XYZ file of N, CA and C in Angstrom:
687
model
N 0.792 -1.385 0.128
C 0.131 0.152 0.033
C 0.725 1.301 -0.087
N 0.605 2.251 -0.822
C 1.723 3.242 -1.097
C 0.793 4.625 0.011
N 1.047 5.164 0.464
C 0.767 6.316 1.339
C 1.287 7.322 1.394
N 0.417 8.318 0.259
C 1.336 9.384 0.429
C 1.495 10.852 1.539
N 2.125 11.317 1.369
C 2.168 11.985 3.285
C 1.801 13.205 2.920
N 0.999 14.143 4.122
C 0.438 14.917 3.900
C 1.130 16.143 4.258
N 0.985 17.336 3.468
C 1.781 18.506 4.131
C 0.947 19.597 4.647
N 1.212 20.367 5.375
C 0.275 21.234 5.542
C 0.312 22.578 4.867
N -0.674 23.538 5.063
C -0.513 24.773 4.256
C 0.419 25.462 3.970
N 1.927 25.509 5.613
C 2.973 26.237 5.510
C 4.035 25.602 4.790
N 4.021 24.010 4.927
C 5.010 23.555 4.305
C 5.053 23.457 2.656
N 3.630 23.289 2.213
C 3.413 23.985 0.674
C 4.089 25.138 0.427
N 3.541 26.268 0.842
C 3.992 27.878 0.682
C 5.120 27.651 0.615
N 5.974 27.180 1.290
C 8.041 26.989 1.554
C 8.229 26.385 0.197
N 7.440 24.982 0.258
C 8.153 24.306 -0.867
C 7.939 24.827 -2.325
N 6.647 25.616 -2.745
C 6.537 26.349 -3.465
C 7.784 27.439 -3.844
N 7.450 28.235 -2.949
C 8.801 29.401 -3.014
C 10.432 28.880 -2.995
N 10.540 27.895 -2.348
C 11.933 27.091 -2.518
C 12.407 26.725 -4.578
N 10.989 26.168 -4.474
C 11.169 25.971 -6.387
C 10.793 27.033 -6.879
N 10.578 28.214 -6.826
C 10.763 29.381 -7.765
C 12.173 29.900 -7.471
N 12.481 29.987 -6.495
C 13.784 30.355 -6.394
C 15.105 29.655 -6.918
N 14.884 28.166 -6.993
C 15.369 27.229 -7.819
C 15.647 27.585 -8.965
N 13.960 27.993 -9.945
C 14.405 27.924 -11.118
C 15.054 29.071 -11.524
N 14.930 30.457 -10.502
C 15.197 31.509 -11.253
C 16.911 31.324 -11.172
N 17.367 30.703 -10.353
C 18.822 30.084 -10.268
C 19.288 29.566 -11.578
N 18.397 29.050 -12.209
C 19.129 27.962 -12.998
C 18.377 28.872 -14.478
N 17.908 29.791 -14.682
C 17.528 30.367 -15.714
C 18.552 31.880 -15.759
N 18.992 32.417 -14.838
C 19.414 33.533 -14.557
C 21.149 33.055 -14.501
N 21.943 34.155 -15.522
C 22.906 33.940 -15.693
C 24.275 34.449 -14.557
N 25.264 34.085 -14.692
C 26.231 34.420 -13.695
C 26.240 34.018 -12.126
N 26.804 34.313 -11.291
C 26.236 34.003 -10.070
C 25.825 34.651 -9.206
N 24.885 34.001 -8.397
C 23.317 34.355 -8.035
C 23.355 34.454 -6.560
N 24.910 33.753 -5.944
C 25.042 33.421 -4.431
C 24.888 34.460 -3.728
N 25.200 35.970 -4.202
C 24.939 37.324 -3.268
C 23.831 37.699 -3.579
N 22.502 37.413 -3.985
C 21.394 38.021 -4.431
C 20.583 37.869 -3.032
N 20.013 39.083 -2.899
C 19.122 39.036 -1.619
C 17.801 38.309 -1.668
N 17.392 37.627 -0.666
C 15.722 37.435 -0.487
C 14.716 38.128 -0.499
N 14.315 38.516 -1.117
C 12.812 39.577 -0.466
C 11.803 38.554 -0.550
N 10.977 38.348 0.480
C 9.393 37.360 0.327
C 8.572 38.477 0.199
N 7.857 37.837 -0.475
C 6.412 38.313 -0.544
C 5.685 38.420 0.722
N 4.753 39.059 1.163
C 3.934 39.525 1.662
C 3.361 38.032 2.345
N 2.462 37.007 1.031
C 2.329 35.810 1.292
C 3.388 34.701 2.133
N 4.622 34.755 1.308
C 5.922 34.217 1.876
C 6.416 34.707 3.202
N 6.051 35.887 3.703
C 5.977 36.081 5.203
C 5.275 35.288 6.162
N 4.195 35.662 5.280
C 2.753 34.963 6.109
C 2.848 33.601 6.403
N 3.328 32.870 5.281
C 3.476 31.306 5.876
C 4.696 31.149 6.851
N 6.116 32.045 6.495
C 7.253 31.501 7.211
C 6.599 32.032 8.673
N 5.267 32.891 9.089
C 5.605 33.263 10.531
C 4.366 32.181 11.035
N 3.886 31.912 10.047
C 3.289 30.261 10.582
C 4.035 29.217 11.096
N 5.330 29.164 11.218
C 6.201 28.467 11.307
C 7.284 28.707 12.497
N 6.738 29.729 12.852
C 7.785 30.604 13.744
C 7.566 29.557 14.941
N 9.179 29.101 16.063
C 8.908 28.624 16.924
C 8.096 29.327 17.948
N 7.795 29.052 19.216
C 6.873 29.759 20.255
C 8.377 30.198 21.239
N 9.889 30.314 20.982
C 10.646 30.191 21.842
C 11.963 31.310 21.053
N 11.175 31.643 19.829
C 12.141 32.936 19.072
C 11.219 33.604 18.453
N 11.280 35.003 18.520
C 10.840 35.738 17.885
C 11.263 35.772 16.414
N 12.225 35.465 15.999
C 12.834 35.846 14.438
C 11.994 34.203 13.701
N 11.736 34.285 12.905
C 10.792 32.996 12.191
C 12.193 32.215 12.160
N 11.486 30.708 12.885
C 12.698 29.515 12.587
C 13.497 29.983 12.881
N 14.115 31.130 13.557
C 15.491 31.817 14.310
C 16.264 32.066 12.860
N 16.186 32.162 12.127
C 16.471 32.742 11.092
C 16.252 34.148 10.290
N 17.285 35.008 10.140
C 17.268 36.220 9.258
C 16.755 35.963 8.095
N 15.646 35.764 7.415
C 14.951 35.903 6.019
C 15.591 36.929 5.068
N 15.625 38.283 5.998
C 15.844 39.742 4.669
C 17.321 39.257 4.526
N 18.076 38.943 5.176
C 19.846 39.117 4.905
C 20.232 37.799 4.011
N 18.952 36.902 3.722
C 19.684 35.337 3.677
C 19.770 35.412 1.753
N 21.071 34.459 0.950
C 20.521 34.473 -0.053
C 19.655 33.455 -0.830
N 19.474 33.337 -1.913
C 18.556 32.538 -2.122
C 19.062 30.900 -1.997
N 20.672 30.658 -2.135
C 20.950 29.470 -1.815
C 20.898 29.267 -0.234
N 21.101 30.021 0.281
C 20.890 29.809 1.796
C 19.205 29.594 2.113
N 18.457 30.174 1.425
C 17.250 30.342 1.625
C 16.587 28.696 1.230
N 17.324 28.104 0.030
C 16.662 26.836 -0.351
C 17.114 25.933 0.384
N 18.415 26.219 1.137
C 19.070 25.063 2.285
C 18.665 25.015 2.997
N 18.233 26.057 3.745
C 17.356 26.590 4.957
C 15.763 25.900 5.015
N 14.890 25.632 4.095
C 13.729 25.209 3.654
C 14.207 23.355 3.710
N 15.061 23.504 3.124
C 15.326 21.874 3.114
C 15.546 21.372 4.305
N 16.233 21.849 5.064
C 16.696 21.277 6.602
C 15.515 21.428 7.332
N 14.642 22.109 7.508
C 13.535 22.429 8.158
C 12.338 21.311 7.869
N 12.192 20.849 6.438
C 11.595 19.900 5.829
C 11.939 18.541 6.288
N 13.203 18.234 6.712
C 14.141 17.104 6.593
C 13.676 16.828 8.560
N 13.692 17.924 9.186
C 13.536 17.990 10.582
C 12.268 17.785 10.844
N 11.276 18.598 10.214
C 9.579 18.456 10.719
C 9.077 16.846 9.880
N 8.363 16.302 11.015
C 7.727 14.828 10.748
C 6.526 14.840 9.879
N 6.564 14.475 8.941
C 5.562 14.324 8.178
C 4.395 13.420 8.353
N 3.160 14.224 8.797
C 2.163 13.096 9.420
C 1.392 12.382 8.287
N 1.050 11.105 8.478
C 0.361 10.430 7.705
C -1.174 10.179 8.424
N -2.214 10.422 7.061
C -3.432 10.254 7.994
C -3.687 8.270 7.932
N -3.177 8.160 8.967
C -3.241 6.466 9.254
C -4.667 5.849 8.792
N -5.521 6.414 9.889
C -6.864 5.779 9.611
C -7.520 5.602 8.442
N -7.114 6.882 7.184
C -7.734 6.843 6.092
C -6.795 5.848 5.352
N -5.439 5.554 5.654
C -4.715 4.621 4.815
C -5.251 3.079 5.254
N -5.777 2.793 6.373
C -6.087 1.826 6.439
C -7.528 1.272 6.169
N -8.103 2.297 6.579
C -9.542 2.042 6.405
C -10.253 3.385 5.398
N -9.860 3.218 4.192
C -10.234 4.777 3.463
C -11.700 5.153 3.311
N -12.703 4.019 3.449
C -14.380 4.551 3.043
C -14.821 4.097 4.789
N -14.038 3.735 5.512
C -14.623 3.384 7.185
C -15.545 2.154 6.951
N -15.443 1.464 6.130
C -16.625 0.198 6.054
C -15.896 -1.236 7.487
N -14.374 -0.828 7.368
C -14.380 -1.730 8.687
C -14.366 -1.235 9.580
N -14.461 -0.031 9.764
C -14.796 0.349 11.614
C -16.480 -0.081 11.558
N -16.651 0.564 10.398
C -18.469 0.065 10.760
C -18.724 -1.334 10.776
N -17.986 -2.656 10.169
C -18.424 -3.374 9.957
C -18.254 -4.403 11.354
N -16.800 -3.737 11.807
C -16.469 -4.329 13.380
C -17.216 -3.758 14.585
N -17.864 -2.243 14.343
C -18.708 -1.933 15.156
C -19.813 -2.666 15.778
N -20.709 -2.761 14.242
C -22.013 -3.882 14.085
C -21.879 -5.046 14.935
N -20.556 -5.752 13.891
C -20.374 -7.344 14.721
C -20.086 -7.311 16.169
N -19.560 -6.292 16.938
C -19.747 -6.400 18.212
C -21.027 -6.221 19.241
N -21.859 -5.110 18.159
C -23.309 -4.713 18.967
C -23.829 -6.052 19.122
N -24.042 -6.872 17.575
C -24.683 -7.810 17.700
C -24.414 -8.963 18.504
N -23.152 -9.448 18.236
C -22.381 -10.333 19.533
C -22.637 -10.564 20.697
N -22.951 -8.819 21.364
C -23.080 -8.671 22.368
C -24.234 -8.980 23.054
N -25.595 -8.767 21.801
C -26.754 -8.744 21.990
C -27.157 -10.347 22.208
N -26.206 -11.180 21.149
C -27.068 -12.245 21.332
C -25.813 -13.270 22.172
N -24.927 -12.982 22.630
C -24.507 -13.558 24.275
C -25.785 -12.692 25.422
N -25.856 -11.850 25.288
C -27.021 -11.849 26.729
C -28.268 -12.295 26.143
N -28.687 -12.391 24.918
C -29.819 -13.290 24.986
C -29.581 -14.273 25.178
N -28.512 -15.486 24.801
C -28.111 -16.875 25.291
C -28.125 -16.937 26.975
N -27.691 -16.052 27.375
C -27.433 -16.103 28.859
C -28.814 -16.070 29.592
N -29.035 -15.306 29.137
C -30.992 -14.868 29.859
C -31.733 -15.988 29.355
N -31.843 -16.453 27.973
C -32.360 -17.377 28.023
C -32.321 -18.669 29.049
N -31.276 -18.979 29.261
C -30.525 -20.147 30.010
C -30.824 -20.084 31.563
N -30.753 -18.754 31.654
C -31.478 -18.274 33.234
C -32.746 -18.447 33.320
N -33.517 -17.986 32.350
C -34.967 -18.428 32.216
C -35.694 -19.334 32.700
N -35.224 -20.463 31.656
C -35.278 -21.693 31.817
C -35.014 -22.562 32.857
N -33.656 -22.332 33.448
C -33.234 -22.994 34.814
C -34.744 -22.158 35.716
N -34.698 -21.167 35.858
C -35.628 -20.578 37.020
C -37.069 -21.132 36.893
N -37.580 -21.570 35.744
C -38.947 -22.262 36.122
C -39.320 -23.416 35.437
N -37.850 -23.802 35.312
C -37.721 -25.629 35.358
C -38.691 -26.450 36.202
N -38.941 -25.504 37.730
C -39.692 -26.756 38.254
C -41.466 -26.407 37.526
N -41.265 -25.320 37.433
C -42.862 -24.666 37.226
C -43.082 -25.487 35.853
N -42.321 -25.240 34.397
C -42.539 -26.001 33.437
C -42.913 -27.655 33.465
N -41.979 -28.361 34.380
C -42.124 -29.630 34.380
C -43.408 -30.078 34.960
N -43.984 -29.050 36.037
C -44.926 -29.080 36.582
C -46.213 -29.252 35.402
N -46.197 -28.630 34.418
C -47.049 -28.112 33.507
C -47.220 -29.040 32.460
N -45.670 -29.981 32.156
C -45.756 -30.936 31.187
C -46.562 -32.252 31.685
N -46.372 -32.302 32.968
C -47.162 -33.233 33.567
C -48.954 -33.057 34.489
N -49.496 -32.348 33.823
C -50.820 -31.641 34.149
C -51.605 -32.552 34.478
N -52.227 -32.289 35.700
C -53.219 -33.452 36.513
C -54.572 -33.617 34.978
N -54.290 -32.258 34.314
C -55.313 -32.337 33.242
C -55.377 -33.195 32.137
N -54.127 -33.440 31.818
C -53.276 -34.137 30.386
C -52.227 -33.617 30.067
N -51.455 -34.642 29.297
C -50.113 -34.192 29.075
C -49.932 -33.674 27.252
N -51.222 -33.417 26.988
C -51.457 -32.651 25.509
C -51.231 -31.137 25.669
N -50.725 -30.323 24.920
C -50.534 -28.944 24.904
C -52.048 -28.559 25.441
N -52.916 -28.562 24.828
C -54.503 -27.518 25.398
C -54.720 -27.981 26.702
N -54.307 -29.154 27.321
C -54.493 -29.632 28.878
C -53.280 -28.545 29.996
N -52.211 -28.434 28.981
C -51.012 -28.247 29.847
C -51.552 -26.383 29.788
N -51.845 -26.127 28.562
C -52.021 -24.372 28.728
C -53.480 -24.023 29.831
N -54.317 -25.146 29.969
C -55.622 -24.911 30.632
C -54.651 -25.029 31.776
N -54.118 -25.932 32.623
C -53.413 -25.478 33.790
C -52.795 -24.489 34.207
N -51.825 -24.285 33.236
C -51.125 -22.892 33.754
C -52.342 -21.796 34.062
N -53.223 -21.796 33.242
C -54.249 -20.762 33.127
C -54.453 -20.270 34.631
N -55.222 -22.062 35.236
C -56.065 -21.925 36.402
C -55.254 -21.687 37.441
N -53.779 -22.123 37.718
C -52.824 -22.104 38.468
C -52.521 -20.620 39.184
N -52.074 -20.082 37.467
C -51.446 -18.454 37.359
C -52.343 -17.374 37.232
N -53.784 -17.547 36.827
C -54.450 -16.683 36.437
C -55.708 -16.374 36.919
N -56.533 -17.880 37.054
C -57.804 -18.006 37.576
C -57.730 -17.977 38.952
N -58.592 -16.835 39.754
C -58.377 -16.860 41.330
C -59.358 -18.142 41.932
N -60.730 -18.354 40.792
C -61.480 -19.396 41.108
C -61.022 -20.803 40.828
N -59.804 -21.115 40.389
C -59.780 -22.921 39.562
C -59.249 -23.212 40.909
N -59.135 -24.649 41.026
C -59.060 -25.217 42.167
C -57.133 -25.250 42.011
N -56.892 -25.296 41.167
C -55.088 -25.186 41.068
C -54.458 -23.706 41.408
N -55.275 -22.936 41.560
C -54.852 -21.336 42.011
C -53.971 -21.135 43.282
N -52.455 -20.694 42.646
C -51.848 -20.714 43.653
C -51.704 -19.039 44.236
N -52.391 -18.965 45.490
C -52.610 -17.470 46.188
C -51.584 -17.322 46.702
N -50.255 -18.135 46.739
C -49.382 -17.915 47.916
C -48.326 -16.898 47.111
N -48.155 -16.631 45.652
C -47.592 -16.150 45.403
C -48.411 -14.637 44.835
N -46.978 -13.719 44.659
C -47.676 -11.819 44.167
C -48.288 -12.455 43.364
N -48.763 -11.683 42.593
C -49.744 -10.984 41.963
C -48.524 -11.238 40.635
N -47.807 -10.452 40.333
C -47.020 -10.047 39.467
C -45.991 -11.062 39.305
N -45.341 -11.787 40.202
C -44.637 -13.190 40.125
C -45.356 -14.411 39.326
N -46.841 -14.444 39.509
C -47.438 -15.448 38.937
C -47.838 -15.288 37.375
N -47.755 -13.584 37.507
C -48.245 -13.586 35.958
C -46.733 -13.599 35.071
N -45.770 -13.415 35.457
C -44.466 -13.264 34.775
C -44.338 -15.089 35.027
N -44.662 -15.736 35.947
C -44.411 -17.291 35.595
C -45.306 -18.128 34.647
N -46.899 -17.203 34.621
C -47.551 -17.850 33.331
C -46.885 -17.611 32.092
N -46.261 -16.558 31.739
C -45.642 -15.888 30.834
C -44.826 -16.469 30.084
N -43.946 -16.975 31.206
C -42.878 -18.023 30.937
C -42.690 -19.272 30.308
N -43.489 -19.897 31.501
C -43.947 -21.106 31.014
C -44.838 -21.758 29.738
N -45.804 -20.654 29.608
C -46.184 -20.791 28.146
C -45.291 -20.552 27.079
N -44.370 -19.791 27.367
C -43.904 -19.338 26.065
C -42.556 -20.669 25.852
N -42.381 -21.371 27.176
C -41.704 -22.481 27.135
C -42.174 -23.746 26.526
N -43.709 -24.027 26.812
C -44.462 -24.927 26.760
C -44.665 -24.972 24.941
N -45.083 -23.494 24.521
C -45.537 -23.323 23.143
C -44.383 -22.866 22.083
N -43.227 -22.633 22.503
C -41.739 -22.720 21.722
C -41.670 -21.315 21.336
N -42.654 -20.291 22.050
C -42.293 -18.962 21.489
C -40.963 -18.263 22.233
N -41.476 -16.896 21.829
C -40.070 -16.241 22.545
C -40.558 -15.979 23.953
N -39.138 -16.117 24.691
C -39.285 -15.669 26.089
C -39.378 -14.346 26.330
N -39.449 -13.848 27.454
C -39.413 -11.825 28.163
C -37.950 -11.874 28.169
N -37.608 -11.110 27.846
C -35.879 -10.878 28.731
C -35.543 -10.077 29.305
N -36.895 -9.731 29.866
C -36.884 -8.361 31.010
C -37.437 -8.932 31.970
N -37.453 -10.282 32.455
C -38.138 -10.939 33.616
C -37.416 -10.505 34.951
N -37.727 -9.412 35.803
C -36.986 -9.489 36.709
C -36.996 -10.409 37.857
N -37.428 -11.088 37.787
C -37.526 -12.381 38.598
C -36.416 -13.663 38.363
N -36.251 -13.892 36.861
C -35.281 -14.943 36.415
C -34.562 -14.641 36.299
N -34.069 -13.400 35.897
C -32.526 -11.937 36.114
C -32.179 -11.338 36.930
N -32.743 -11.692 38.349
C -32.448 -10.614 39.129
C -31.216 -10.509 39.515
N -30.344 -11.666 39.212
C -29.183 -11.774 39.321
C -28.077 -11.545 38.170
N -28.800 -11.346 36.828
C -28.000 -11.020 35.944
C -28.000 -9.725 35.368
N -26.613 -9.483 35.003
C -26.999 -7.522 34.817
C -27.269 -7.510 33.005
N -28.110 -6.667 32.556
C -29.164 -6.770 31.817
C -28.175 -5.152 31.166
N -27.655 -5.063 30.078
C -26.504 -4.046 29.534
C -27.694 -2.999 29.166
N -27.011 -1.943 29.168
C -28.082 -0.476 28.670
C -27.021 -0.723 26.983
N -28.130 0.091 26.305
C -27.353 0.967 25.038
C -26.633 1.478 24.902
N -26.410 2.258 25.675
C -25.073 2.882 26.502
C -23.866 2.001 26.328
N -23.979 0.950 27.508
C -23.055 0.419 27.657
C -22.504 -0.445 26.153
N -23.527 -1.128 25.392
C -23.229 -1.918 24.493
C -22.875 -1.127 23.186
N -23.110 -0.020 23.169
C -22.577 1.333 22.498
C -21.070 1.423 22.174
N -20.695 1.309 23.661
C -19.237 2.042 23.734
C -18.399 1.103 23.732
N -19.414 -0.382 23.951
C -18.826 -1.647 24.048
C -18.016 -1.768 22.070
N -18.901 -1.540 21.483
C -18.651 -1.422 20.141
C -17.779 -0.939 19.803
N -17.903 0.452 19.991
C -17.060 1.357 19.276
C -15.928 0.899 19.862
N -15.595 0.551 21.238
C -14.342 0.040 21.395
C -13.764 -0.759 20.740
N -14.626 -1.705 19.930
C -13.858 -2.648 19.733
C -13.476 -2.533 17.872
N -14.317 -1.463 17.622
C -13.966 -1.114 16.377
C -13.118 0.128 16.515
N -12.677 0.803 17.402
C -11.308 1.519 17.605
C -9.940 0.377 17.327
N -10.079 -0.879 18.589
C -9.054 -1.594 18.464
C -8.968 -2.051 16.796
N -9.860 -2.084 16.143
C -9.387 -3.111 15.364
C -8.831 -2.043 14.385
N -9.032 -1.092 14.212
C -8.258 -0.077 13.339
C -6.936 0.246 13.928
N -6.876 0.513 15.582
C -5.161 0.250 15.687
C -4.563 -1.166 15.619
N -5.023 -1.886 15.216
C -4.573 -3.341 15.046
C -3.892 -3.018 13.568
N -4.585 -2.362 12.967
C -4.321 -2.118 11.219
C -3.796 -1.044 11.462
N -3.370 -0.387 11.859
C -2.358 0.550 11.477
C -0.788 0.326 12.409
N -0.806 -0.496 13.324
C 0.467 -1.170 13.815
C 0.814 -2.191 12.453
N -0.135 -3.081 12.123
C 0.271 -3.586 11.279
C 0.994 -3.078 9.420
N 0.759 -2.135 9.502
C 0.627 -1.397 8.577
C 2.055 -0.333 8.432
N 2.352 -0.276 9.835
C 3.500 0.546 10.221
C 4.708 -0.287 10.273
N 4.578 -1.953 10.763
C 5.412 -2.523 10.723
C 5.889 -2.728 9.542
N 5.271 -2.965 8.468
C 5.491 -3.625 7.297
C 5.965 -2.691 6.641
N 5.718 -1.179 6.840
C 6.432 -0.096 6.123
C 5.075 0.348 5.296
N 3.837 0.097 5.459
C 2.934 1.161 4.828
C 2.434 -0.135 3.667
């Protein structure tokens, strides 16, 4: 992969000035080494942007008394000393697809992991009630099993009604056991079966997915640097 270095505006201005000076040097006859350098307002602005904090003179150089050859040499020295920055994110993931794919893969993976954990916990929590319904005194067929759990958890006039359970817990038991009997989806916000399991928030899931995507890009950047881009 070839990665083009990114120059800032000040560096480009100095490079153009240097090239112009070099061209004049080649086209003009005679010894030009003593010609004095006169910077345009734009050139002075470009130089002032590179002024170090600890020096009042731009780059510590008296530009007004410098010849063209000295100017070109100084520019080359400054460019060699400055670190040319590379936009590594754009280099390894130019269209952002790797980051997005990693983000959504992580998000979905977290959701699937929580679902599997929650389903297991719910099935364990209601295993006793489920087995009781399977062996219903009303019969072993599904309609008889459903009638049994309706009588036990919803109908106060039923001979099977369990008045010892709080109303909310009875409703949750009926809902989850019915889902287990019919093979439909379990409710994954069960406050009883999942009381000891952390239910991740959207913010937590998003943060983890973003971190996974950032880590993927960092890994690709490290590999690219090791192989020389």
